[in-house]
């Protein structure tokens, strides 16, 4: 087994915190299930802005791209290991 080289330390991207209140439970005009909490609960979530259901927000996409690039750089020495583990896992699957 060959050792995976340790990459040089790289600072990860840090998401900006933006004040946001998220409502859990009954919300007018939304299907929250058969028995949603009423009254609803409010929670602060400074990372709620990262939710982008339509995958179009440029700020969110930019941040996620920075995270992906950081991960790629941090794990660049493990490509061979990653491929070997994947092939081993696939080798245990039964094809139908």
Coordinates of N, CA, C and O in Angstrom, one line a residue:
X1 N 0.8 -1.2 0.0 CA 0.0 0.0 0.0 C 0.9 1.2 0.0 O 1.8 1.3 0.8
X2 N 0.6 2.1 -0.9 CA 1.3 3.4 -0.9 C 0.7 4.5 -0.1 O -0.6 4.5 0.0
X3 N 1.5 5.3 0.5 CA 0.9 6.4 1.3 C 0.4 7.5 0.4 O 1.0 7.8 -0.6
X4 N -0.7 8.1 0.8 CA -1.2 9.3 0.1 C -0.5 10.5 0.6 O -0.5 10.7 1.8
X5 N 0.1 11.3 -0.2 CA 0.9 12.5 0.2 C -0.1 13.5 0.9 O -1.2 13.6 0.4
X6 N 0.4 14.1 1.9 CA -0.4 15.1 2.6 C -0.3 16.4 1.9 O 0.8 16.9 1.7
X7 N -1.4 17.0 1.4 CA -1.4 18.3 0.7 C -1.0 19.4 1.6 O -1.2 19.3 2.8
X8 N -0.5 20.5 1.0 CA -0.1 21.7 1.8 C -1.4 22.3 2.3 O -2.5 22.2 1.7
X9 N -1.3 22.9 3.5 CA -2.6 23.5 4.1 C -3.1 24.6 3.2 O -2.4 25.4 2.7
X10 N -4.4 24.5 2.9 CA -5.1 25.5 2.1 C -6.3 25.9 2.9 O -7.0 25.1 3.4
X11 N -6.5 27.2 3.0 CA -7.6 27.7 3.8 C -8.9 27.4 3.0 O -9.0 27.8 1.9
X12 N -9.9 26.8 3.7 CA -11.2 26.6 3.0 C -12.0 27.8 2.9 O -11.8 28.8 3.6
X13 N -12.9 27.8 1.9 CA -13.8 29.0 1.8 C -14.7 29.0 3.0 O -15.0 28.0 3.6
X14 N -15.0 30.2 3.4 CA -15.9 30.4 4.6 C -17.2 31.1 4.1 O -17.1 32.2 3.6
X15 N -18.3 30.5 4.3 CA -19.6 31.1 3.9 C -19.9 32.3 4.8 O -19.7 32.3 6.0
X16 N -20.4 33.4 4.1 CA -20.8 34.6 4.8 C -22.1 34.2 5.6 O -22.9 33.5 5.1
X17 N -22.2 34.7 6.8 CA -23.4 34.6 7.6 C -24.3 35.8 7.3 O -23.9 36.9 7.4
X18 N -25.6 35.5 6.9 CA -26.6 36.5 6.7 C -27.8 36.2 7.6 O -28.3 35.1 7.5
X19 N -28.2 37.2 8.3 CA -29.4 37.0 9.2 C -30.6 36.5 8.4 O -30.9 37.0 7.4
X20 N -31.2 35.4 8.9 CA -32.4 34.9 8.3 C -33.2 34.1 9.3 O -32.7 33.4 10.1
X21 N -34.5 34.4 9.3 CA -35.4 33.6 10.2 C -36.2 32.6 9.3 O -36.8 33.0 8.3
X22 N -36.2 31.4 9.8 CA -36.8 30.3 9.0 C -38.0 29.8 9.9 O -37.9 29.6 11.1
X23 N -39.1 29.6 9.2 CA -40.4 29.2 9.9 C -40.6 27.7 9.7 O -40.6 27.2 8.6
X24 N -40.8 27.0 10.8 CA -41.1 25.6 10.8 C -42.5 25.4 11.3 O -42.9 25.9 12.3
X25 N -43.3 24.7 10.5 CA -44.7 24.5 10.9 C -45.6 25.1 9.9 O -45.3 25.2 8.7
X26 N -46.8 25.5 10.3 CA -47.8 26.1 9.4 C -47.3 27.3 8.7 O -46.9 28.3 9.3
X27 N -47.4 27.3 7.4 CA -47.0 28.4 6.5 C -48.1 28.5 5.5 O -48.4 27.6 4.8
X28 N -48.8 29.7 5.4 CA -49.9 29.9 4.5 C -49.4 29.7 3.1 O -48.4 30.1 2.7
X29 N -50.2 28.9 2.3 CA -49.9 28.6 0.9 C -48.9 27.5 0.7 O -48.6 27.3 -0.5
X30 N -48.4 26.9 1.7 CA -47.5 25.8 1.5 C -48.0 24.5 2.2 O -48.7 24.5 3.2
X31 N -47.7 23.4 1.5 CA -48.1 22.1 2.1 C -47.0 21.6 3.0 O -46.0 21.2 2.6
X32 N -47.3 21.7 4.3 CA -46.3 21.3 5.3 C -46.7 20.0 6.0 O -46.4 19.8 7.1
X33 N -47.5 19.2 5.3 CA -48.0 17.9 5.8 C -49.4 18.0 6.4 O -50.0 19.1 6.5
X34 N -49.8 16.9 6.9 CA -51.2 16.8 7.4 C -51.4 17.6 8.7 O -52.4 18.2 8.9
X35 N -50.4 17.6 9.6 CA -50.6 18.2 10.9 C -49.4 19.1 11.2 O -48.5 18.8 12.1
X36 N -49.2 20.2 10.5 CA -48.0 21.1 10.7 C -48.2 21.8 12.1 O -49.2 22.0 12.6
X37 N -47.0 22.1 12.7 CA -47.0 22.8 14.0 C -47.7 24.1 13.9 O -47.5 24.9 12.9
X38 N -48.6 24.3 14.8 CA -49.4 25.6 14.8 C -49.6 26.0 16.3 O -50.3 25.3 17.0
X39 N -48.9 27.0 16.8 CA -48.2 28.0 16.0 C -46.8 27.5 15.5 O -46.3 26.6 16.2
X40 N -46.4 28.0 14.4 CA -45.1 27.6 13.9 C -43.9 28.1 14.8 O -44.1 29.0 15.6
X41 N -42.8 27.4 14.7 CA -41.6 27.8 15.4 C -40.7 28.6 14.4 O -40.6 28.3 13.2
X42 N -40.0 29.6 15.0 CA -39.1 30.4 14.2 C -37.7 30.1 14.7 O -37.4 30.1 15.9
X43 N -36.8 29.9 13.7 CA -35.4 29.7 14.1 C -34.5 30.6 13.2 O -34.8 30.8 12.0
X44 N -33.4 31.0 13.8 CA -32.4 31.8 13.1 C -31.5 30.8 12.3 O -31.0 29.9 12.9
X45 N -31.2 31.1 11.1 CA -30.3 30.3 10.3 C -29.5 31.2 9.4 O -29.9 31.6 8.3
X46 N -28.3 31.5 9.8 CA -27.4 32.4 9.1 C -26.9 31.9 7.7 O -26.3 32.6 7.0
X47 N -27.1 30.6 7.5 CA -26.7 30.0 6.2 C -27.9 29.6 5.3 O -27.7 29.0 4.3
X48 N -29.1 30.1 5.7 CA -30.2 29.8 4.8 C -30.1 30.3 3.4 O -30.6 29.7 2.5
X49 N -29.3 31.4 3.3 CA -29.1 32.0 2.0 C -28.5 31.0 1.0 O -28.6 31.1 -0.2
X50 N -27.8 30.0 1.5 CA -27.2 29.0 0.6 C -28.2 28.0 0.0 O -27.9 27.3 -0.9
X51 N -29.4 28.1 0.5 CA -30.5 27.2 -0.2 C -30.9 27.9 -1.5 O -31.3 29.0 -1.5
X52 N -30.7 27.2 -2.5 CA -31.1 27.7 -3.9 C -31.7 26.6 -4.7 O -31.1 25.8 -5.4
X53 N -33.0 26.4 -4.5 CA -33.7 25.2 -5.1 C -33.7 25.3 -6.6 O -33.8 24.2 -7.2
X54 N -33.5 26.4 -7.2 CA -33.5 26.5 -8.7 C -32.1 26.4 -9.2 O -31.9 26.4 -10.4
X55 N -31.1 26.4 -8.4 CA -29.7 26.3 -8.8 C -29.3 27.4 -9.8 O -28.6 27.2 -10.8
X56 N -29.7 28.6 -9.5 CA -29.4 29.7 -10.4 C -28.7 30.9 -9.7 O -28.2 31.8 -10.4
X57 N -28.7 31.0 -8.4 CA -28.2 32.1 -7.6 C -26.7 32.1 -7.8 O -26.0 31.2 -7.4
X58 N -26.1 33.2 -8.5 CA -24.7 33.3 -8.8 C -23.8 33.3 -7.5 O -22.8 32.7 -7.5
X59 N -24.3 33.9 -6.5 CA -23.5 33.9 -5.2 C -23.4 32.5 -4.6 O -22.3 32.1 -4.2
X60 N -24.5 31.8 -4.6 CA -24.5 30.4 -4.0 C -23.6 29.6 -4.9 O -22.8 28.8 -4.4
X61 N -23.8 29.6 -6.2 CA -23.0 28.8 -7.2 C -21.5 29.1 -7.0 O -20.7 28.2 -7.1
X62 N -21.2 30.4 -6.9 CA -19.8 30.8 -6.7 C -19.2 30.2 -5.4 O -18.1 29.7 -5.4
X63 N -19.9 30.3 -4.3 CA -19.5 29.7 -3.1 C -19.3 28.2 -3.2 O -18.3 27.6 -2.8
X64 N -20.3 27.5 -3.8 CA -20.2 26.0 -3.9 C -19.0 25.7 -4.9 O -18.3 24.7 -4.6
X65 N -18.8 26.5 -5.9 CA -17.6 26.2 -6.8 C -16.3 26.4 -6.0 O -15.4 25.6 -6.2
X66 N -16.2 27.4 -5.1 CA -15.0 27.5 -4.3 C -14.8 26.4 -3.4 O -13.7 25.9 -3.2
X67 N -15.9 25.9 -2.8 CA -15.8 24.7 -1.9 C -15.3 23.5 -2.7 O -14.5 22.7 -2.3
X68 N -15.9 23.3 -3.9 CA -15.5 22.1 -4.7 C -14.0 22.2 -5.1 O -13.3 21.2 -5.1
X69 N -13.6 23.4 -5.5 CA -12.2 23.6 -5.8 C -11.3 23.4 -4.7 O -10.2 22.7 -4.8
X70 N -11.6 23.8 -3.5 CA -10.9 23.6 -2.3 C -10.8 22.1 -2.0 O -9.7 21.5 -1.7
X71 N -11.9 21.4 -2.1 CA -11.9 19.9 -1.9 C -11.0 19.2 -2.9 O -10.2 18.3 -2.6
X72 N -11.1 19.6 -4.2 CA -10.3 19.0 -5.2 C -8.8 19.2 -4.9 O -8.0 18.2 -5.0
X73 N -8.4 20.4 -4.5 CA -7.0 20.6 -4.1 C -6.5 19.8 -2.9 O -5.4 19.3 -2.9
X74 N -7.4 19.7 -1.9 CA -7.1 19.0 -0.7 C -7.0 17.5 -0.9 O -6.3 16.8 -0.1
X75 N -7.6 17.0 -1.9 CA -7.7 15.5 -2.1 C -6.9 15.1 -3.4 O -7.1 14.0 -3.8
X76 N -6.2 16.0 -4.0 CA -5.6 15.7 -5.3 C -4.6 14.5 -5.2 O -4.4 13.9 -6.2
X77 N -4.1 14.2 -4.1 CA -3.1 13.1 -4.0 C -3.8 11.8 -3.8 O -3.2 10.7 -3.8
X78 N -5.2 11.8 -3.7 CA -5.9 10.6 -3.5 C -6.7 10.0 -4.7 O -7.5 9.1 -4.5
X79 N -6.4 10.6 -5.9 CA -7.2 10.1 -7.0 C -7.1 8.6 -7.2 O -8.1 7.9 -7.4
X80 N -5.9 8.1 -7.2 CA -5.7 6.7 -7.4 C -6.4 5.8 -6.3 O -7.0 4.8 -6.7
X81 N -6.3 6.2 -5.1 CA -6.9 5.5 -4.0 C -8.4 5.6 -4.2 O -9.1 4.5 -4.0
X82 N -8.9 6.7 -4.5 CA -10.4 6.9 -4.7 C -10.9 6.0 -5.8 O -11.9 5.3 -5.6
X83 N -10.1 5.9 -6.9 CA -10.5 5.0 -8.0 C -10.5 3.5 -7.6 O -11.4 2.7 -7.9
X84 N -9.4 3.1 -6.8 CA -9.3 1.7 -6.4 C -10.5 1.4 -5.5 O -11.0 0.3 -5.6
X85 N -10.8 2.2 -4.5 CA -11.9 2.0 -3.6 C -13.2 1.9 -4.4 O -14.0 1.0 -4.1
X86 N -13.4 2.8 -5.3 CA -14.6 2.7 -6.1 C -14.7 1.4 -6.9 O -15.8 0.7 -6.9
X87 N -13.7 1.0 -7.5 CA -13.7 -0.3 -8.3 C -13.9 -1.5 -7.4 O -14.6 -2.4 -7.8
X88 N -13.3 -1.4 -6.2 CA -13.6 -2.5 -5.3 C -15.1 -2.6 -4.9 O -15.7 -3.7 -4.8
X89 N -15.6 -1.4 -4.6 CA -17.1 -1.4 -4.2 C -17.9 -1.9 -5.3 O -18.9 -2.7 -5.1
X90 N -17.7 -1.4 -6.5 CA -18.5 -1.8 -7.7 C -18.3 -3.3 -7.9 O -19.3 -4.0 -8.3
X91 N -17.1 -3.9 -7.6 CA -16.9 -5.3 -7.8 C -17.7 -6.2 -6.9 O -17.9 -7.4 -7.2
X92 N -18.2 -5.6 -5.8 CA -19.1 -6.4 -4.9 C -20.6 -6.3 -5.3 O -21.4 -7.0 -4.7
X93 N -20.9 -5.5 -6.3 CA -22.3 -5.4 -6.7 C -22.7 -6.5 -7.7 O -21.9 -6.9 -8.5
X94 N -23.9 -7.0 -7.5 CA -24.4 -8.0 -8.5 C -25.2 -7.2 -9.5 O -26.1 -6.5 -9.2
X95 N -24.8 -7.5 -10.8 CA -25.6 -6.8 -11.9 C -26.8 -7.7 -12.2 O -26.7 -8.9 -12.2
X96 N -27.9 -7.0 -12.5 CA -29.1 -7.8 -12.9 C -29.4 -7.5 -14.3 O -29.0 -6.6 -15.0

